[in-house]
């Protein structure tokens, strides 16, 4: 442990001790009352309208779970308060921008690609590789944290720096996390961080014990989350289009490709034009900070819980379904959640966390496969974790063949540079076993047997 980490942990212990003393006196601070959080967000954003977003129920359910179940330390309450206020602030600012900029509502999000699978099945790595193609577009971490940031060079630099500061603090509080899930301002972010901004996300239960909220989320209609998801992509796409105004015609010609709606060839239209999630508007190109194309590439294991809602909102979506030995997945997932919860709670039992999430992911997988079986088979491509690890560019070729995209030399070169800069175990080895989390190898093998048989996934006896 470094000196700075030691200082941080000493300060955190002191802060949490003081908080426990106050709780014994009946004082809970800071407040996690919805009205107080709204007032703080109004003051920060300088705006008071959430538009048509009906966030009251998910927010109230989430806050009740935080108060009743999460066993937050004082640091945990501080970070949760800041998280909620930041999300409300983002929503307020985005609605203000949407009211002022009619271009946002005109954006078309066409045939997005979603990478979906159980956690720890290579979704993050594959997403990172594919997002290097300058013709593709993925939401970057800084964009998800600060979606209302301006698009001048100075404003982008400030948002990236602020994101870096927040991530550095997170790394100090949970230093093991980077070994499990690398994250940086300019790396792609997953969809659960987008839908979290209307409080419809498994992100919250991953980081804290909010079981009642998660129970509700798994059975609630997902329309709110995916409607906002679409609007979020429109928002980023429109902001980038606005940033492109004023570039030279040559530059615009390089970065803005014609779409099927604008008269591209019939062959290309056949590959890339499917029924769209939005009517009206025109496709727009994305900016240089995250790809210059309008081909959205997204990812979230959390979509296993909500494939029906995803396909209702994006009927033209293409789904890359990643697969890995689920026994390996369950142990890694439990380690991931335990590391996060220990940073913010006095009660983070690894065995309880593992049992809870193993049950939830098994149900989610069954639900996903049931919806998949009713959907169009041609919307899905199956990819093995081992293929992503052993032959990443070959795996990307399969994905591109599936979606009908050309894999250009520029894209290959960019992907090669990304792979060279991000070797396996760059941030250290993440070690875990099923047994340390109290999961039975025999029981988990039986639980996932039909899934493994369907997709030809070997379950190895030893780890």
Coordinates of C-alpha atoms in Angstrom, one line a residue:
X1 CA 0.0 0.0 0.0
X2 CA 1.4 3.4 -0.9
X3 CA 1.8 6.3 1.5
X4 CA -1.1 8.2 -0.2
X5 CA -3.4 5.2 0.0
X6 CA -2.5 4.8 3.7
X7 CA -3.4 8.4 4.4
X8 CA -6.7 8.1 2.5
X9 CA -7.6 4.9 4.5
X10 CA -6.7 6.6 7.8
X11 CA -8.9 9.6 6.9
X12 CA -11.7 7.3 5.9
X13 CA -11.6 5.4 9.1
X14 CA -11.8 8.6 11.1
X15 CA -14.7 9.9 9.0
X16 CA -16.6 6.7 9.4
X17 CA -15.9 6.5 13.1
X18 CA -17.4 10.0 13.5
X19 CA -20.4 9.0 11.5
X20 CA -21.0 6.0 13.7
X21 CA -20.9 8.2 16.8
X22 CA -23.5 10.6 15.2
X23 CA -25.7 7.6 14.3
X24 CA -25.7 6.5 17.9
X25 CA -27.1 10.0 18.7
X26 CA -29.8 9.5 16.0
X27 CA -28.2 11.8 13.5
X28 CA -27.8 10.5 9.9
X29 CA -25.7 12.7 7.7
X30 CA -25.7 13.6 4.9
X31 CA -29.4 13.5 4.1
X32 CA -30.7 11.0 1.5
X33 CA -34.1 12.7 1.4
X34 CA -35.4 13.1 -2.2
X35 CA -36.5 16.7 -1.7
X36 CA -33.0 17.7 -0.4
X37 CA -31.3 16.0 -3.3
X38 CA -33.6 17.8 -5.8
X39 CA -32.8 21.1 -4.2
X40 CA -29.1 20.5 -4.4
X41 CA -29.4 19.5 -8.1
X42 CA -31.5 22.6 -8.9
X43 CA -28.8 24.8 -7.4
X44 CA -26.0 23.1 -9.2
X45 CA -27.6 23.0 -12.6
X46 CA -29.3 26.4 -12.5
X47 CA -32.4 24.6 -13.9
X48 CA -35.6 23.1 -12.4
X49 CA -37.2 21.0 -15.1
X50 CA -36.7 17.2 -15.7
X51 CA -38.9 17.5 -18.8
X52 CA -41.2 14.5 -19.2
X53 CA -39.1 12.0 -17.3
X54 CA -41.1 10.4 -14.6
X55 CA -38.3 9.5 -12.2
X56 CA -40.1 9.8 -8.9
X57 CA -40.8 6.1 -8.4
X58 CA -37.4 4.6 -9.3
X59 CA -35.6 7.3 -7.3
X60 CA -37.8 6.9 -4.2
X61 CA -37.4 3.1 -4.3
X62 CA -33.7 3.5 -4.7
X63 CA -33.3 6.0 -1.8
X64 CA -35.5 3.8 0.5
X65 CA -33.2 0.8 -0.2
X66 CA -30.2 3.0 0.5
X67 CA -31.6 4.1 3.8
X68 CA -33.0 0.7 4.9
X69 CA -30.6 -1.9 3.5
X70 CA -27.3 -0.6 2.3
X71 CA -25.6 -0.2 5.7
X72 CA -23.7 2.8 4.3
X73 CA -20.7 4.2 6.1
X74 CA -20.5 8.0 6.4
X75 CA -18.2 7.9 3.4
X76 CA -20.8 5.7 1.6
X77 CA -23.6 8.2 2.4
X78 CA -21.4 11.1 1.1
X79 CA -20.6 9.3 -2.1
X80 CA -24.2 8.2 -2.7
X81 CA -25.5 11.7 -2.1
X82 CA -22.9 13.1 -4.6
X83 CA -23.8 10.3 -7.1
X84 CA -27.6 11.1 -7.0
X85 CA -27.1 14.8 -7.2
X86 CA -24.7 14.4 -10.1
X87 CA -27.3 12.3 -12.0
X88 CA -30.1 14.7 -11.3
X89 CA -27.8 17.6 -12.4
X90 CA -27.0 15.8 -15.7
X91 CA -30.7 15.2 -16.4
X92 CA -31.6 18.9 -15.7
X93 CA -28.8 20.1 -17.9
X94 CA -29.7 17.7 -20.7
X95 CA -33.3 18.8 -20.7
X96 CA -32.3 22.4 -20.8
X97 CA -30.1 21.7 -23.8
X98 CA -32.8 19.7 -25.5
X99 CA -35.3 22.6 -25.1
X100 CA -32.8 25.0 -26.7
X101 CA -31.5 22.7 -29.5
X102 CA -34.1 21.2 -31.9
X103 CA -31.3 19.3 -33.6
X104 CA -31.2 16.8 -30.7
X105 CA -34.7 15.4 -31.3
X106 CA -34.0 15.0 -35.0
X107 CA -31.2 12.5 -34.6
X108 CA -31.8 9.0 -35.9
X109 CA -30.1 6.1 -34.2
X110 CA -30.0 3.3 -36.7
X111 CA -29.2 -0.4 -36.2
X112 CA -27.1 0.0 -33.1
X113 CA -24.9 -3.0 -32.0
X114 CA -25.2 -4.2 -28.4
X115 CA -22.6 -6.5 -26.8
X116 CA -24.4 -8.5 -24.2
X117 CA -23.5 -11.5 -22.0
X118 CA -23.0 -12.5 -18.4
X119 CA -20.4 -10.4 -16.5
X120 CA -16.8 -11.2 -17.1
X121 CA -17.4 -12.7 -20.5
X122 CA -15.3 -10.3 -22.5
X123 CA -17.9 -7.6 -23.2
X124 CA -15.7 -4.8 -22.0
X125 CA -12.6 -5.9 -23.9
X126 CA -14.6 -6.5 -27.2
X127 CA -16.3 -3.1 -26.8
X128 CA -13.0 -1.4 -26.3
X129 CA -11.5 -3.0 -29.4
X130 CA -14.5 -2.3 -31.7
X131 CA -14.8 1.3 -30.5
X132 CA -11.3 2.1 -31.9
X133 CA -12.7 2.0 -35.5
X134 CA -13.0 5.7 -36.4
X135 CA -16.3 4.9 -38.2
X136 CA -17.8 3.6 -35.0
X137 CA -19.3 5.5 -32.1
X138 CA -19.3 4.5 -28.4
X139 CA -20.2 6.6 -25.4
X140 CA -17.0 7.4 -23.6
X141 CA -16.7 7.5 -19.8
X142 CA -16.2 11.3 -19.7
X143 CA -19.3 11.8 -21.9
X144 CA -21.4 9.6 -19.7
X145 CA -20.3 11.5 -16.5
X146 CA -20.6 14.9 -18.1
X147 CA -23.1 14.6 -21.0
X148 CA -23.9 18.3 -20.9
X149 CA -20.3 19.4 -21.3
X150 CA -19.6 21.7 -24.3
X151 CA -17.7 20.5 -27.3
X152 CA -15.0 23.1 -27.5
X153 CA -11.5 21.8 -26.9
X154 CA -11.3 23.6 -23.6
X155 CA -14.7 22.2 -22.4
X156 CA -13.8 18.7 -23.4
X157 CA -10.4 18.9 -21.7
X158 CA -12.1 20.1 -18.5
X159 CA -14.7 17.3 -18.5
X160 CA -12.0 14.7 -19.1
X161 CA -9.9 16.1 -16.3
X162 CA -12.9 16.1 -13.9
X163 CA -13.7 12.5 -14.9
X164 CA -10.1 11.6 -14.2
X165 CA -10.2 13.1 -10.8
X166 CA -13.4 11.2 -9.9
X167 CA -11.9 7.9 -11.1
X168 CA -8.6 8.6 -9.2
X169 CA -10.6 9.0 -6.0
X170 CA -12.6 5.8 -6.7
X171 CA -9.3 4.0 -7.3
X172 CA -8.0 5.1 -3.9
X173 CA -11.1 4.0 -2.2
X174 CA -11.2 0.6 -4.0
X175 CA -7.7 0.0 -5.3
X176 CA -8.5 -3.6 -6.3
X177 CA -11.2 -2.5 -8.7
X178 CA -8.9 -1.6 -11.6
X179 CA -7.6 -5.2 -11.8
X180 CA -11.2 -6.3 -12.2
X181 CA -12.7 -3.7 -14.5
X182 CA -10.3 -1.1 -16.1
X183 CA -11.9 2.3 -16.6
X184 CA -10.6 5.6 -17.8
X185 CA -12.0 8.9 -19.2
X186 CA -11.5 8.0 -22.8
X187 CA -12.5 4.3 -22.6
X188 CA -16.1 3.3 -23.6
X189 CA -18.7 3.2 -20.9
X190 CA -21.5 0.7 -20.6
X191 CA -25.2 1.3 -20.9
X192 CA -26.0 0.8 -17.2
X193 CA -24.3 4.1 -16.5
X194 CA -26.6 5.7 -19.0
X195 CA -29.9 4.3 -17.7
X196 CA -28.7 5.1 -14.2
X197 CA -29.4 8.7 -15.0
X198 CA -33.1 8.0 -14.7
X199 CA -32.5 5.5 -11.9
X200 CA -33.2 2.4 -13.9
X201 CA -30.0 0.4 -13.6
X202 CA -28.3 -2.6 -12.0
X203 CA -25.4 -0.3 -11.3
X204 CA -26.7 0.6 -7.9
X205 CA -27.1 -2.9 -6.6
X206 CA -23.7 -3.8 -7.9
X207 CA -22.0 -1.1 -5.9
X208 CA -24.3 -1.2 -2.8
X209 CA -26.8 -3.6 -1.2
X210 CA -30.1 -2.2 -2.5
X211 CA -31.9 -5.5 -2.8
X212 CA -35.5 -4.3 -2.6
X213 CA -34.8 -1.7 -5.4
X214 CA -33.1 -4.4 -7.5
X215 CA -36.1 -6.8 -6.9
X216 CA -38.4 -4.1 -8.2
X217 CA -36.2 -3.2 -11.1
X218 CA -36.1 -6.8 -12.4
X219 CA -39.9 -6.9 -12.8
X220 CA -40.6 -3.2 -13.7
X221 CA -41.3 -2.1 -17.2
X222 CA -38.1 -1.0 -18.9
X223 CA -39.6 1.7 -21.1
X224 CA -38.3 4.6 -19.1
X225 CA -34.7 3.3 -19.1
X226 CA -34.6 2.6 -22.8
X227 CA -36.4 5.8 -23.8
X228 CA -33.8 7.7 -22.0
X229 CA -31.0 5.6 -23.4
X230 CA -32.2 6.6 -26.9
X231 CA -32.4 10.2 -26.0
X232 CA -28.9 10.1 -24.5
X233 CA -27.5 8.7 -27.8
X234 CA -29.4 11.4 -29.7
X235 CA -27.9 14.0 -27.3
X236 CA -24.3 12.9 -27.9
X237 CA -24.8 12.6 -31.6
X238 CA -26.4 16.0 -31.9
X239 CA -23.7 17.7 -29.8
X240 CA -21.0 16.2 -32.1
X241 CA -22.9 17.3 -35.2
X242 CA -23.0 20.9 -33.8
X243 CA -19.3 20.7 -33.0
X244 CA -18.6 19.8 -36.6
X245 CA -20.3 23.0 -37.9
X246 CA -17.7 25.3 -39.2
X247 CA -15.2 22.6 -40.2
X248 CA -13.9 22.7 -43.7
X249 CA -15.9 21.0 -46.4
X250 CA -13.1 18.6 -46.9
X251 CA -13.0 17.6 -43.3
X252 CA -16.8 17.3 -43.2
X253 CA -16.6 15.1 -46.2
X254 CA -14.1 12.8 -44.6
X255 CA -16.0 12.5 -41.3
X256 CA -19.7 12.6 -42.5
X257 CA -20.6 9.5 -44.5
X258 CA -23.9 9.4 -46.5
X259 CA -26.6 7.2 -45.0
X260 CA -29.2 4.9 -46.6
X261 CA -31.7 7.7 -46.2
X262 CA -29.4 10.1 -48.1
X263 CA -29.1 8.0 -51.3
X264 CA -26.1 5.6 -50.6
X265 CA -25.8 2.6 -52.9
X266 CA -28.5 -0.1 -52.7
X267 CA -25.9 -2.7 -51.6
X268 CA -24.7 -0.5 -48.7
X269 CA -28.2 0.4 -47.8
X270 CA -29.1 -3.3 -47.7
X271 CA -26.2 -3.9 -45.2
X272 CA -26.7 -0.9 -42.9
X273 CA -30.4 0.2 -43.2
X274 CA -32.9 -1.6 -41.0
X275 CA -36.1 -0.4 -39.4
X276 CA -35.0 2.4 -37.1
X277 CA -35.9 3.2 -33.5
X278 CA -36.8 6.8 -34.4
X279 CA -38.8 8.3 -37.2
X280 CA -37.7 11.5 -38.8
X281 CA -34.4 13.3 -38.7
X282 CA -31.2 12.2 -40.4
X283 CA -28.2 10.2 -39.3
X284 CA -25.3 12.4 -38.0
X285 CA -21.7 11.7 -37.7
X286 CA -19.9 11.5 -34.4
X287 CA -16.9 13.5 -33.3
X288 CA -13.2 12.9 -33.3
X289 CA -13.1 12.2 -29.6
X290 CA -15.0 9.0 -29.9
X291 CA -15.2 8.0 -33.6
X292 CA -16.3 9.9 -36.6
X293 CA -19.1 7.5 -37.6
X294 CA -22.7 7.1 -36.7
X295 CA -22.5 3.4 -36.1
X296 CA -23.3 3.0 -32.4
X297 CA -21.5 0.2 -30.6
X298 CA -22.8 -0.3 -27.0
X299 CA -22.5 -2.9 -24.3
X300 CA -23.9 -4.0 -20.9
X301 CA -24.3 -7.3 -19.2
X302 CA -27.2 -5.7 -17.5
X303 CA -29.2 -6.0 -20.8
X304 CA -29.6 -9.7 -19.9
X305 CA -32.4 -8.5 -17.5
X306 CA -34.1 -6.4 -20.2
X307 CA -33.8 -7.8 -23.7
X308 CA -37.5 -7.3 -24.4
X309 CA -37.3 -3.6 -23.5
X310 CA -34.2 -3.2 -25.6
X311 CA -35.8 -4.7 -28.7
X312 CA -38.9 -2.7 -28.3
X313 CA -36.9 0.5 -28.3
X314 CA -34.4 -0.6 -30.9
X315 CA -36.1 -3.2 -33.2
X316 CA -33.2 -3.0 -35.6
X317 CA -30.5 -3.8 -33.0
X318 CA -27.9 -6.4 -33.6
X319 CA -26.9 -8.4 -30.5
X320 CA -23.4 -9.8 -30.0
X321 CA -23.9 -12.5 -27.3
X322 CA -20.7 -13.3 -25.4
X323 CA -20.2 -16.7 -23.6
X324 CA -17.9 -18.1 -21.0
X325 CA -17.8 -20.9 -18.4
X326 CA -20.5 -19.6 -16.0
X327 CA -18.6 -21.0 -13.0
X328 CA -15.7 -18.8 -13.8
X329 CA -18.2 -15.9 -14.3
X330 CA -19.9 -16.3 -10.9
X331 CA -16.7 -16.2 -8.9
X332 CA -15.3 -13.2 -10.8
X333 CA -18.7 -11.3 -10.5
X334 CA -18.8 -11.9 -6.8
X335 CA -15.3 -10.6 -6.3
X336 CA -16.2 -7.5 -8.4
X337 CA -19.3 -6.7 -6.3
X338 CA -17.5 -7.4 -3.0
X339 CA -14.6 -5.0 -3.8
X340 CA -17.1 -2.2 -4.6
X341 CA -19.4 -2.7 -1.6
X342 CA -16.6 -2.9 1.0
X343 CA -15.5 0.6 0.1
X344 CA -18.8 2.1 1.2
X345 CA -20.6 -0.3 3.6
X346 CA -20.1 -1.7 7.1
X347 CA -21.8 -4.9 5.9
X348 CA -20.3 -6.5 2.8
X349 CA -20.4 -10.3 3.2
X350 CA -18.8 -12.0 0.2
X351 CA -20.8 -15.2 0.5
X352 CA -24.1 -13.4 0.7
X353 CA -23.2 -11.2 -2.3
X354 CA -22.2 -14.2 -4.3
X355 CA -25.4 -16.1 -3.6
X356 CA -27.5 -13.1 -4.3
X357 CA -25.9 -12.3 -7.7
X358 CA -25.6 -15.9 -8.8
X359 CA -29.3 -16.3 -8.3
X360 CA -30.0 -13.0 -10.1
X361 CA -27.8 -13.7 -13.1
X362 CA -29.2 -17.2 -13.6
X363 CA -32.7 -15.8 -13.7
X364 CA -31.6 -13.0 -16.0
X365 CA -29.9 -15.4 -18.4
X366 CA -33.1 -17.6 -18.5
X367 CA -35.2 -14.5 -19.2
X368 CA -32.8 -13.3 -21.9
X369 CA -32.8 -16.6 -23.7
X370 CA -36.6 -16.9 -23.6
X371 CA -36.9 -13.5 -25.2
X372 CA -34.1 -14.3 -27.7
X373 CA -36.0 -17.5 -28.8
X374 CA -39.0 -15.3 -29.7
X375 CA -36.9 -12.7 -31.6
X376 CA -35.4 -12.9 -35.1
X377 CA -32.4 -15.3 -35.1
X378 CA -30.5 -13.2 -37.6
X379 CA -30.2 -10.4 -35.0
X380 CA -27.9 -12.5 -32.8
X381 CA -24.2 -13.5 -33.1
X382 CA -22.6 -15.8 -30.5
X383 CA -19.0 -15.1 -29.5
X384 CA -16.9 -17.1 -27.0
X385 CA -14.7 -15.4 -24.4
X386 CA -11.8 -17.6 -25.4
X387 CA -12.0 -16.3 -29.0
X388 CA -11.9 -12.7 -27.8
X389 CA -8.8 -13.5 -25.7
X390 CA -6.9 -15.7 -28.2
X391 CA -7.9 -14.0 -31.5
X392 CA -9.3 -10.6 -30.9
X393 CA -9.0 -9.3 -34.5
X394 CA -10.4 -12.5 -35.9
X395 CA -13.3 -12.2 -33.5
X396 CA -13.8 -8.6 -34.7
X397 CA -13.8 -9.8 -38.3
X398 CA -16.7 -12.2 -37.4
X399 CA -18.6 -9.3 -35.8
X400 CA -18.1 -7.1 -38.9
X401 CA -19.1 -9.8 -41.3
X402 CA -22.3 -10.3 -39.2
X403 CA -23.3 -6.6 -39.2
X404 CA -22.1 -6.0 -42.7
X405 CA -19.4 -3.4 -42.0
X406 CA -16.1 -3.2 -43.9
X407 CA -13.1 -3.6 -41.7
X408 CA -10.7 -1.0 -43.0
X409 CA -7.0 -0.8 -42.7
X410 CA -7.3 2.3 -40.5
X411 CA -9.7 0.4 -38.2
X412 CA -7.3 -2.6 -38.0
X413 CA -4.4 -0.3 -37.2
X414 CA -6.3 1.5 -34.5
X415 CA -7.4 -1.8 -32.9
X416 CA -3.9 -3.2 -33.0
X417 CA -2.6 -0.1 -31.2
X418 CA -5.3 -0.5 -28.6
X419 CA -4.5 -4.2 -28.0
X420 CA -0.8 -3.4 -27.7
X421 CA -1.5 -0.7 -25.2
X422 CA -3.9 -2.8 -23.2
X423 CA -2.3 -6.3 -22.7
X424 CA -4.0 -8.9 -20.5
X425 CA -3.4 -8.3 -16.8
X426 CA -2.2 -4.8 -17.5
X427 CA -3.5 -3.8 -14.0
X428 CA -2.5 -7.0 -12.2
X429 CA -4.0 -10.5 -11.9
X430 CA -7.5 -10.9 -10.6
X431 CA -7.6 -14.1 -8.6
X432 CA -10.7 -15.8 -7.2
X433 CA -12.3 -19.2 -6.6
X434 CA -15.9 -20.3 -6.3
X435 CA -15.2 -21.8 -2.9
X436 CA -14.0 -18.6 -1.3
X437 CA -17.4 -17.2 -2.0
X438 CA -19.3 -20.2 -0.7
X439 CA -20.6 -21.3 -4.0
X440 CA -21.0 -25.1 -4.7
X441 CA -19.3 -26.2 -7.9
X442 CA -21.8 -29.0 -8.3
X443 CA -24.8 -26.8 -7.7
X444 CA -23.6 -24.1 -10.1
X445 CA -22.8 -26.7 -12.7
X446 CA -26.3 -28.1 -12.5
X447 CA -27.8 -24.7 -12.5
X448 CA -26.2 -23.7 -15.8
X449 CA -26.1 -27.1 -17.5
X450 CA -28.7 -26.4 -20.1
X451 CA -27.1 -23.1 -21.0
X452 CA -23.7 -24.7 -21.4
X453 CA -25.1 -27.6 -23.5
X454 CA -27.0 -25.2 -25.8
X455 CA -23.9 -23.1 -26.6
X456 CA -21.2 -25.8 -26.3
X457 CA -19.5 -24.2 -23.4
X458 CA -17.1 -26.5 -21.5
X459 CA -17.1 -26.3 -17.7
X460 CA -13.6 -27.1 -16.5
X461 CA -13.3 -29.1 -13.2
X462 CA -10.3 -27.1 -11.9
X463 CA -9.5 -23.4 -11.5

